[in-house]
XYZ file of C-alpha atoms in Angstrom:
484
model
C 0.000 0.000 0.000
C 1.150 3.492 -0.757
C 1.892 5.937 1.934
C -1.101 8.055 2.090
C -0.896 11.494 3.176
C -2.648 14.893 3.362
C -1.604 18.350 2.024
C -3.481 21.623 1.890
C -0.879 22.833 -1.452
C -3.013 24.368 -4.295
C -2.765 21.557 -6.840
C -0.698 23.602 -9.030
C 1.933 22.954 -6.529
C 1.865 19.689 -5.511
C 4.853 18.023 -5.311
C 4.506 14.571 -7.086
C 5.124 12.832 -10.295
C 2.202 12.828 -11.301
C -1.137 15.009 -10.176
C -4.448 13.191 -10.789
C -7.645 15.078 -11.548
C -11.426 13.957 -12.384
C -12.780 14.396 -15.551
C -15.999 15.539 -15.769
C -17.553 16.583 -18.488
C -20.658 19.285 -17.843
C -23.742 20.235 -19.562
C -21.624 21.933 -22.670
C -19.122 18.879 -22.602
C -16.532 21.183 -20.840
C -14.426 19.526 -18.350
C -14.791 20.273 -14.744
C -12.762 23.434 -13.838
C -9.848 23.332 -11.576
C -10.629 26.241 -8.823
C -7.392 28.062 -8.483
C -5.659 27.001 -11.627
C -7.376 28.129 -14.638
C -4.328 27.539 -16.680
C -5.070 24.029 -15.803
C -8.645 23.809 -16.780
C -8.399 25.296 -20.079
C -5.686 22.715 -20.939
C -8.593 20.173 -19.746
C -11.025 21.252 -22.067
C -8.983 21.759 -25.221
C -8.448 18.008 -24.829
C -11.986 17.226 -26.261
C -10.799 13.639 -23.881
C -13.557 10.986 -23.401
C -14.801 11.073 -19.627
C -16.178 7.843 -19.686
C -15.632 5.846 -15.758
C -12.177 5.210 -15.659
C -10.984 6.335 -19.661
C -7.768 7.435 -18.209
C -5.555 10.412 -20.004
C -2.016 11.309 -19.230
C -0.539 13.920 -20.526
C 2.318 16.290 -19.662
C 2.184 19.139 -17.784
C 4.454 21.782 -19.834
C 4.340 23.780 -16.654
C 1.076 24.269 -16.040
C 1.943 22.452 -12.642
C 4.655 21.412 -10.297
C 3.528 17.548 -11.472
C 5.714 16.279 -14.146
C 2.400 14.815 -15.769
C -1.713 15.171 -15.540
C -3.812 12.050 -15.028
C -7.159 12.483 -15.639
C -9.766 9.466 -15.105
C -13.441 10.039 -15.928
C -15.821 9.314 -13.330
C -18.631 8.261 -15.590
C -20.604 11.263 -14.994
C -21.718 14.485 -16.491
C -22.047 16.411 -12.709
C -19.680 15.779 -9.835
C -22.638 15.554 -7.854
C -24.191 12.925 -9.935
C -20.989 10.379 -9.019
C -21.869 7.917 -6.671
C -19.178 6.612 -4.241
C -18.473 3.486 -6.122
C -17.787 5.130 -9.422
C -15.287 7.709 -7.666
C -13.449 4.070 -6.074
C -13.515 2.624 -9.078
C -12.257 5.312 -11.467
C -9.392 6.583 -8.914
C -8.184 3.450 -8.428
C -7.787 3.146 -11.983
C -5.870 5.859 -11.856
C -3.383 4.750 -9.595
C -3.015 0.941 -10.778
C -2.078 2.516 -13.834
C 0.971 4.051 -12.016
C 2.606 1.101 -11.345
C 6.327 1.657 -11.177
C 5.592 5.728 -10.272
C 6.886 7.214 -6.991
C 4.582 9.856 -6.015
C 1.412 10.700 -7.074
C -1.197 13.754 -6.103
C -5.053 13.737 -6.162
C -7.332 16.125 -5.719
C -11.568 16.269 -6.161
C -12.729 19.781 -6.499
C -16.064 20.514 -5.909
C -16.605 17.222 -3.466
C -18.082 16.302 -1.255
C -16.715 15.019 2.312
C -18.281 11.031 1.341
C -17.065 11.320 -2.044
C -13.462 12.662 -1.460
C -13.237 9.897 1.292
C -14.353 7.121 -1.716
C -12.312 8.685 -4.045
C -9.127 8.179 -1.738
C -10.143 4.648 -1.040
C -10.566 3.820 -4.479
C -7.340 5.696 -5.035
C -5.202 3.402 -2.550
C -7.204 -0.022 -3.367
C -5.750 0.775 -6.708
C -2.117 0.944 -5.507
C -1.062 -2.456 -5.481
C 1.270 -4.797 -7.408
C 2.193 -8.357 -6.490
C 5.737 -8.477 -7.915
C 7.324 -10.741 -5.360
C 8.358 -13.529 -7.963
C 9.295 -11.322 -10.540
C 13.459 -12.136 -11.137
C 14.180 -9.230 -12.633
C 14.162 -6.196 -10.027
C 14.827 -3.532 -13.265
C 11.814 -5.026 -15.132
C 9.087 -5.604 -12.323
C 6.899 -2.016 -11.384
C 6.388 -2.017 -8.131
C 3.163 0.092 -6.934
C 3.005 3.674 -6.336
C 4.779 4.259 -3.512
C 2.984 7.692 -1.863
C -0.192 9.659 -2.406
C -1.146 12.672 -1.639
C -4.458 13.942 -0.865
C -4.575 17.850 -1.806
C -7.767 18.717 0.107
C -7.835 21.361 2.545
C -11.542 19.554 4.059
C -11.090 19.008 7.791
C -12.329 15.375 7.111
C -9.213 14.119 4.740
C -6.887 13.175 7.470
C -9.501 10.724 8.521
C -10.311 9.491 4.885
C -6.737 8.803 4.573
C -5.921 7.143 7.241
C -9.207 4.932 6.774
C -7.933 4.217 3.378
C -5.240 3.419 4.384
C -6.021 0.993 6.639
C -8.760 -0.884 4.472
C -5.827 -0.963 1.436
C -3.418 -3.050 4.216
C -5.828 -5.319 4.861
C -7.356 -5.770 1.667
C -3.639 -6.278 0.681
C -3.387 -9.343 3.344
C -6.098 -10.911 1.511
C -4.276 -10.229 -2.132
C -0.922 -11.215 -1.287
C -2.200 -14.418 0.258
C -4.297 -15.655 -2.935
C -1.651 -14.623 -5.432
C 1.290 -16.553 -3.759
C 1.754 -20.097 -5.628
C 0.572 -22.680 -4.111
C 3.751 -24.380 -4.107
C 4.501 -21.940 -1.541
C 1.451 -21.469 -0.091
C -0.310 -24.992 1.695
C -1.887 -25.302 4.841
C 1.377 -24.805 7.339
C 2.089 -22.039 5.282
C -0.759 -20.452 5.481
C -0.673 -21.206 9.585
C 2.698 -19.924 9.734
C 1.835 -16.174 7.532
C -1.547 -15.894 9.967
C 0.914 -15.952 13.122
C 2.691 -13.491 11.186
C 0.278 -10.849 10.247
C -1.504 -10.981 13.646
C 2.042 -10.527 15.665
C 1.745 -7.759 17.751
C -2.115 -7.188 17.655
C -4.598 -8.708 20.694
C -5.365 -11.270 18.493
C -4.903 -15.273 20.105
C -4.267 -17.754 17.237
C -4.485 -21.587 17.793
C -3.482 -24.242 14.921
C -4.721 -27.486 14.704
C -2.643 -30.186 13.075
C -3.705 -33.259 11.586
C -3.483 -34.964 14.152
C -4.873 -33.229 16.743
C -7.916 -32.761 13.647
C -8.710 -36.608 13.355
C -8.228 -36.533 17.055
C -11.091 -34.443 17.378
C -13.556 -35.889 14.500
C -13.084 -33.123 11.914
C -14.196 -35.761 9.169
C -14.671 -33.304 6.406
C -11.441 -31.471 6.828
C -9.599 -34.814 7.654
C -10.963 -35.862 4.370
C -10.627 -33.271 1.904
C -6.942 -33.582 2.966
C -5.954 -36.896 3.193
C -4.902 -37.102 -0.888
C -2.082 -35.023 0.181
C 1.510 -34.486 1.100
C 0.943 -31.459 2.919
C -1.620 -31.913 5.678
C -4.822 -29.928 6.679
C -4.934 -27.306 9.445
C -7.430 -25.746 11.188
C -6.941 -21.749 12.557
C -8.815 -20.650 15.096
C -7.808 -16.667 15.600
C -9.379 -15.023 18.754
C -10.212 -11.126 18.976
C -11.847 -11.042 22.397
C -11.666 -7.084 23.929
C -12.904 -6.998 27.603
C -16.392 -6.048 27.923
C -17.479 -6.701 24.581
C -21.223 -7.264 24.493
C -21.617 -8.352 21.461
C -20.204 -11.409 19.479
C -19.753 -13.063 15.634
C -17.883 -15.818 14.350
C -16.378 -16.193 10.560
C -15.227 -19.027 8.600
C -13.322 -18.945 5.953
C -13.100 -21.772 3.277
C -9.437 -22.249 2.944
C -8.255 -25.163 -0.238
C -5.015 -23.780 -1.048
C -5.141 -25.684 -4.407
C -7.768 -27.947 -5.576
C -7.678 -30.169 -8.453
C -10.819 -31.404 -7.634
C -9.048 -34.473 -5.666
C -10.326 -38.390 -7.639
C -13.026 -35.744 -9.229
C -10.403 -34.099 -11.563
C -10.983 -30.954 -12.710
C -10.775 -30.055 -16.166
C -6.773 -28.794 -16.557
C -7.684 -25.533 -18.719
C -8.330 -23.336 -16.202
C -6.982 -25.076 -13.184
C -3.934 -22.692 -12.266
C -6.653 -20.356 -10.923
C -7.287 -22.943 -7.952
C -4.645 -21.190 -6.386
C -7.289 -18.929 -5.300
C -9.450 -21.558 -4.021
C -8.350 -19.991 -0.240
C -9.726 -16.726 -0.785
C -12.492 -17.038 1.928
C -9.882 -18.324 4.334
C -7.777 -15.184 4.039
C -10.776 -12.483 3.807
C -11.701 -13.914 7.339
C -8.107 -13.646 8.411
C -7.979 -10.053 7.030
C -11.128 -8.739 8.477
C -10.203 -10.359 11.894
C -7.302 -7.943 11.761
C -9.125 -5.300 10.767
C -11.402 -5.387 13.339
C -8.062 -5.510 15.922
C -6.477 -2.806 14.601
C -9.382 -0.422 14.314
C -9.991 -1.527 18.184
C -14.138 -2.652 17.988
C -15.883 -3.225 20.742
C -17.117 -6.700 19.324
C -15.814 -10.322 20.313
C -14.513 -11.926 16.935
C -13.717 -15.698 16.264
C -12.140 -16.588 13.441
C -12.232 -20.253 11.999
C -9.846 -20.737 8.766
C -10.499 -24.087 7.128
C -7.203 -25.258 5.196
C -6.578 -28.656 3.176
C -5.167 -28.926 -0.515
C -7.347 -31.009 -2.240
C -4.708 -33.567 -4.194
C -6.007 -37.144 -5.942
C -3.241 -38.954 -3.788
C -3.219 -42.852 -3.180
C -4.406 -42.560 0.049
C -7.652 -39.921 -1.242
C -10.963 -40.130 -0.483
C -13.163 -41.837 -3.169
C -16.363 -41.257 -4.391
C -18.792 -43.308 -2.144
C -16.791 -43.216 0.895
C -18.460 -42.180 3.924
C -17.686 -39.667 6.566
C -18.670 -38.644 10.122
C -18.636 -35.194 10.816
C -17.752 -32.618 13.532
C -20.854 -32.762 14.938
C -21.577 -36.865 14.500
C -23.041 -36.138 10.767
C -22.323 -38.575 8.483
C -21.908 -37.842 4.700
C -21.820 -39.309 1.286
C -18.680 -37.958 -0.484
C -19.958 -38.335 -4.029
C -18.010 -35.521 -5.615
C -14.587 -34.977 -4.260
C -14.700 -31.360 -6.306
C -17.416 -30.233 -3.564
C -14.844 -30.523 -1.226
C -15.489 -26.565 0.032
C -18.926 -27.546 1.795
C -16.954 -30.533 3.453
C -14.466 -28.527 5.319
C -16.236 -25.726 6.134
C -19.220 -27.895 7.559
C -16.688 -28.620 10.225
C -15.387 -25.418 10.769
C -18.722 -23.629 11.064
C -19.601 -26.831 14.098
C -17.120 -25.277 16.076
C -18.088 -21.785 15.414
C -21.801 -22.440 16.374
C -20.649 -23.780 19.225
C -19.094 -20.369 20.296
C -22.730 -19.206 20.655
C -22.208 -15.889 18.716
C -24.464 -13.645 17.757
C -24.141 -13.876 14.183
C -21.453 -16.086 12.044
C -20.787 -15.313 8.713
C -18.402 -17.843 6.676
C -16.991 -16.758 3.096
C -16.208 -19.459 0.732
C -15.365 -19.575 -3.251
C -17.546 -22.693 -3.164
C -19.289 -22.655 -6.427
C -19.271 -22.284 -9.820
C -22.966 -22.356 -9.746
C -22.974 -18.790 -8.108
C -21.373 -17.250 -11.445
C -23.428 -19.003 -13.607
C -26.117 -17.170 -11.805
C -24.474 -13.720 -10.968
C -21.614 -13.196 -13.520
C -17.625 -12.882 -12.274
C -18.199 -9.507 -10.396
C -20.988 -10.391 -7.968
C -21.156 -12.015 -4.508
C -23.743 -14.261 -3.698
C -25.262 -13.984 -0.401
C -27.520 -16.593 1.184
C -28.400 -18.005 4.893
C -31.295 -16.916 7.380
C -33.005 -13.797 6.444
C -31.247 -11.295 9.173
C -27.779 -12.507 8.144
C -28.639 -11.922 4.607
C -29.573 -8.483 5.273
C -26.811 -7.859 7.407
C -24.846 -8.641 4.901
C -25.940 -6.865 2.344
C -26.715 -2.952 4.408
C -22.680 -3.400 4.944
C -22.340 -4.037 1.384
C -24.227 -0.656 0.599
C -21.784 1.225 2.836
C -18.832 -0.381 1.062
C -20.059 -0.720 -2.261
C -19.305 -4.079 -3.071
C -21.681 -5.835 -5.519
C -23.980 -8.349 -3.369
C -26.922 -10.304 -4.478
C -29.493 -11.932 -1.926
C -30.330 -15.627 -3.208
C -33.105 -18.232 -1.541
C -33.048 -21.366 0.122
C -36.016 -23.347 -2.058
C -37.334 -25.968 0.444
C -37.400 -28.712 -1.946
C -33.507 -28.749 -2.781
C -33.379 -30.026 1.202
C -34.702 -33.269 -0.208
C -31.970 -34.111 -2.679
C -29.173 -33.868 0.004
C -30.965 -36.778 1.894
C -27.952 -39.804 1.683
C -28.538 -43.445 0.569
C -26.444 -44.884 3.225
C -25.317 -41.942 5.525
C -27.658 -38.722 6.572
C -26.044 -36.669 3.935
C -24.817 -36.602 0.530
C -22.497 -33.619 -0.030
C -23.777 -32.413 -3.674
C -27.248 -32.599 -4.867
C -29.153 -32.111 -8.420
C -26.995 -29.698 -11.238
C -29.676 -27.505 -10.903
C -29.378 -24.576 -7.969
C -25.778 -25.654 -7.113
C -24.878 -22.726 -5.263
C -28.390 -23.143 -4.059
C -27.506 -26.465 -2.688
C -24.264 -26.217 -1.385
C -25.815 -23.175 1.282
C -28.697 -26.109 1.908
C -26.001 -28.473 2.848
C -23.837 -25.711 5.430
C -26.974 -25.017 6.651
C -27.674 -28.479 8.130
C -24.360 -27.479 10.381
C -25.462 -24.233 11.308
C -28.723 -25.010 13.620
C -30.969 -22.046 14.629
C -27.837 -19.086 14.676
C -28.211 -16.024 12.887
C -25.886 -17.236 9.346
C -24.899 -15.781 6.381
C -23.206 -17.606 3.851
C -21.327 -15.378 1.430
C -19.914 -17.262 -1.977
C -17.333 -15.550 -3.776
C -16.484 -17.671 -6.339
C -16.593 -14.982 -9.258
C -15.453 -12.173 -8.018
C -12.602 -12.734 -5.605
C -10.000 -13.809 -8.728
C -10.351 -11.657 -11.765
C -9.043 -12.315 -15.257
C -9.611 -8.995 -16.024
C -8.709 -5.432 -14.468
C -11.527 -3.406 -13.227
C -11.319 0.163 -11.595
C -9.030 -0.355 -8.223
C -8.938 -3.985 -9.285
C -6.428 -6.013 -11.061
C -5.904 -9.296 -12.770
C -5.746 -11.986 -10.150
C -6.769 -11.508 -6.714
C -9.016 -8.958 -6.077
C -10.043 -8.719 -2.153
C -13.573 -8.617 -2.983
C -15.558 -8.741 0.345
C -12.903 -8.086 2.835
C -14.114 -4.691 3.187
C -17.988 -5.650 3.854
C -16.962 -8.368 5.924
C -15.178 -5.884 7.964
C -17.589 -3.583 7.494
C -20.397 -5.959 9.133
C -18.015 -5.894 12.169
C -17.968 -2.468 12.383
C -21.680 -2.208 12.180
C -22.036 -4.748 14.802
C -19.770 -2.931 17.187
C -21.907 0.266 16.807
């Protein structure tokens, strides 16, 4: 993340590489003026640029400020006004992931607002990120912009930036954990990086090992792992601030590769199973987001990790397994392994008695046939849903609400155990909520699936190819709500 910091300099004076301006066009397609620097505004509107969300335009500055070069970034609408919070995130941080390998950039947002300078800067430092740690070749890899500078001389900018700044940290946890290889990246590892990025904070962080797992009848995560070299884990990370009133546990589904175990998977395509931990690590970011902004809320954390390998010694279509809580299941489908190990997890986290749990899983591909690459599925009791999606309006993160059909219960009934973990093609991310559900009891749930969105094969606004972070910020953000 950049180093984020606030300056009252007119923007003509800014000292950066590069300044970064909206561009808006008005009524008589004139760009927004620049108060203060009329110099700068005319130059603007001779461009005749497209102002399109997130067209970008760089040009030099030939004076006109102390900035070597102008970047200006449409924000998709004709009135400043008229630019809602997630088109000023999206086009700013735009702007700034296309300044990888730049050391200092400027931004200002005349004519703001106090929500919409504080998006704008959030977008602006979401965008700021590069994942360049196996890149051989120091000279040829661009890092990301290294420091941004909010030109605002609104009271409320310190605060935006330093709240930007703390989202774009932990939305960076998240990033750098799903783009590692997952060579380098299996369930110790992960266990080993989560006592790392919680050193220091009041956070208590236990790991289960494998055998300490079967020791304790986690059949599902036992399972899902046993095709492996590298055994299963199970993280339980506790944020417990005295005098908290108020409680939630998360899970976090956490296959640091799958190839779909005796199931196979399809190879084309496969490599992006590296991201098949994202829910794992959003939990594990939010947790820490939620210690280092200090809430008044007791958080669990449960992070679910097994690498999902056809070994010898993996499980088989038709084999049998008991359960957490005693359940027995039909594993017909190794490849809907995600439902297996987080069934487990989300025992123990019912057993906390919280107040709400929320688990986070890229379960299925079901969930993008329905909703496209870009949106989160949201199911689970009716509360949690909406829970989950009012924090999703604050943050801006596309959620969709979808139903749990009575009738899909039926196909999950097993032949020879009480479950069978996948049911009819139809509804599959329908389906695999029915089946976490039978593990949840009568808590207040919300299942979040974010199987499109959280691994993207193409850039969008402050997010680029590969891991995107998508829902650590509204999973954080229903933590904060909670605490309030």
């Amino acid at each position: 993340m950049p180093l984020i910091t606030v300056s009252d300099a007119p923007v003509r004076d800014a000292a950066a590489d590069v300044l970064i301006l909206p561009l808006v066009p008005g009524a008589d397609e004139a760009p927004a003026t620049v108060p203060g620097s009329p110099e700068i505004s005319q130059a603007i509107a001779g461009l005749d640029a497209s102002a399109s969300r997130g067209d970008i335009h760089r040009i030099p500055s030939n004076g006109l400020a102390a900035a070597t070069s102008l970047l200006l970034v449409g924000i998709g609408e004709e009135d400043l006004t008229a630019a809602e919070e997630e088109e000023l995130r999206l086009a700013f941080g735009a702007a700034t992931r296309s300044l990888s390998g730049v050391d200092t950039a400027a931004m200002a947002l005349p004519g703001g607002s106090e929500q919409q300078l504080a998006a704008a800067v959030e977008g602006a430092a979401l965008g700021a990120y590069a994942f360049i740690a196996h890149k051989s070749d120091a000279d040829k890899a661009k890092p990301a912009l290294t420091s941004l500078i909010v030109l605002s001389e609104d009271p409320s900018a310190q605060a935006a930036a330093e709240r930007a700044g703390l989202l774009s940290e932990v939305v960076d946890i998240t990033r750098d954990l799903v783009n590692t290889p997952p060579n380098l990246l299996y369930p110790a590892e992960f266990a080993r990086r989560t006592e790392q990025v919680t050193e220091g904070l009041p956070l208590t962080v236990t790991v289960l090992d494998e055998k300490q797992l079967a020791e304790g009848g986690y059949g599902g995560i036992i399972g899902v792992g046993q095709g492996s070299a590298r055994p299963p884990r199970l993280i339980r990370i506790e944020y417990a601030p005295e005098g908290a009133s108020s409680s939630v546990s998360l899970v976090g589904k956490g296959i640091t590769f799958d190839t779909g175990g005796i199931s196979l998977k399809p190879a084309a395509g496969m490599d992006d199973m590296t991201s098949d931990m994202t829910g794992a690590a959003t939990v594990l970011a939010a947790t820490v987001g939620a210690a280092r902004l200090g809430l008044d809320l007791k958080v669990t954390s449960y992070l679910a990790l097994a690498e999902n390998m056809p070994g010898g010694g993996s499980q088989r279509p038709g084999d049998v397994v008991t359960m957490r809580n005693g359940t027995t299941v039909e594993v017909l489908n190794t490849d809907a392994e995600g439902r297996m190990v987080m069934a487990d997890a989300l025992v123990d986290a019912v057993a906390d008695e919280p107040d709400l749990v929320v688990d986070v899983a890229t379960l299925t591909g079901a969930a993008m046939v329905a909703l496209g690459k870009r949106t989160a599925a949201v199911l689970g009791t009716e509360q949690g849903r909406r829970t989950v999606m009012e924090a999703a309006g604050t943050t801006g993160e596309p959620f969709w609400p979808l139903p749990f059909p009575a009738e899909l219960r039926a196909d999950l009934t097993g032949r020879v155990a009480d479950l069978r973990n996948i049911g009819e093609r139809w509804g599959g991310a329908l389906t695999a909520g029915v089946f976490l559900a039978e593990f949840v009891g009568e808590t207040e749930w919300a299942h979040i699936d974010i199987a499109g969105p959280s691994f993207a094969s193409a850039p969008l606004g402050y997010m680029g190819k590969g891991a995107t972070g998508m829902s650590v910020r509204t999973v954080l953000q229903v933590l904060e709500d909670r605490a309030s």
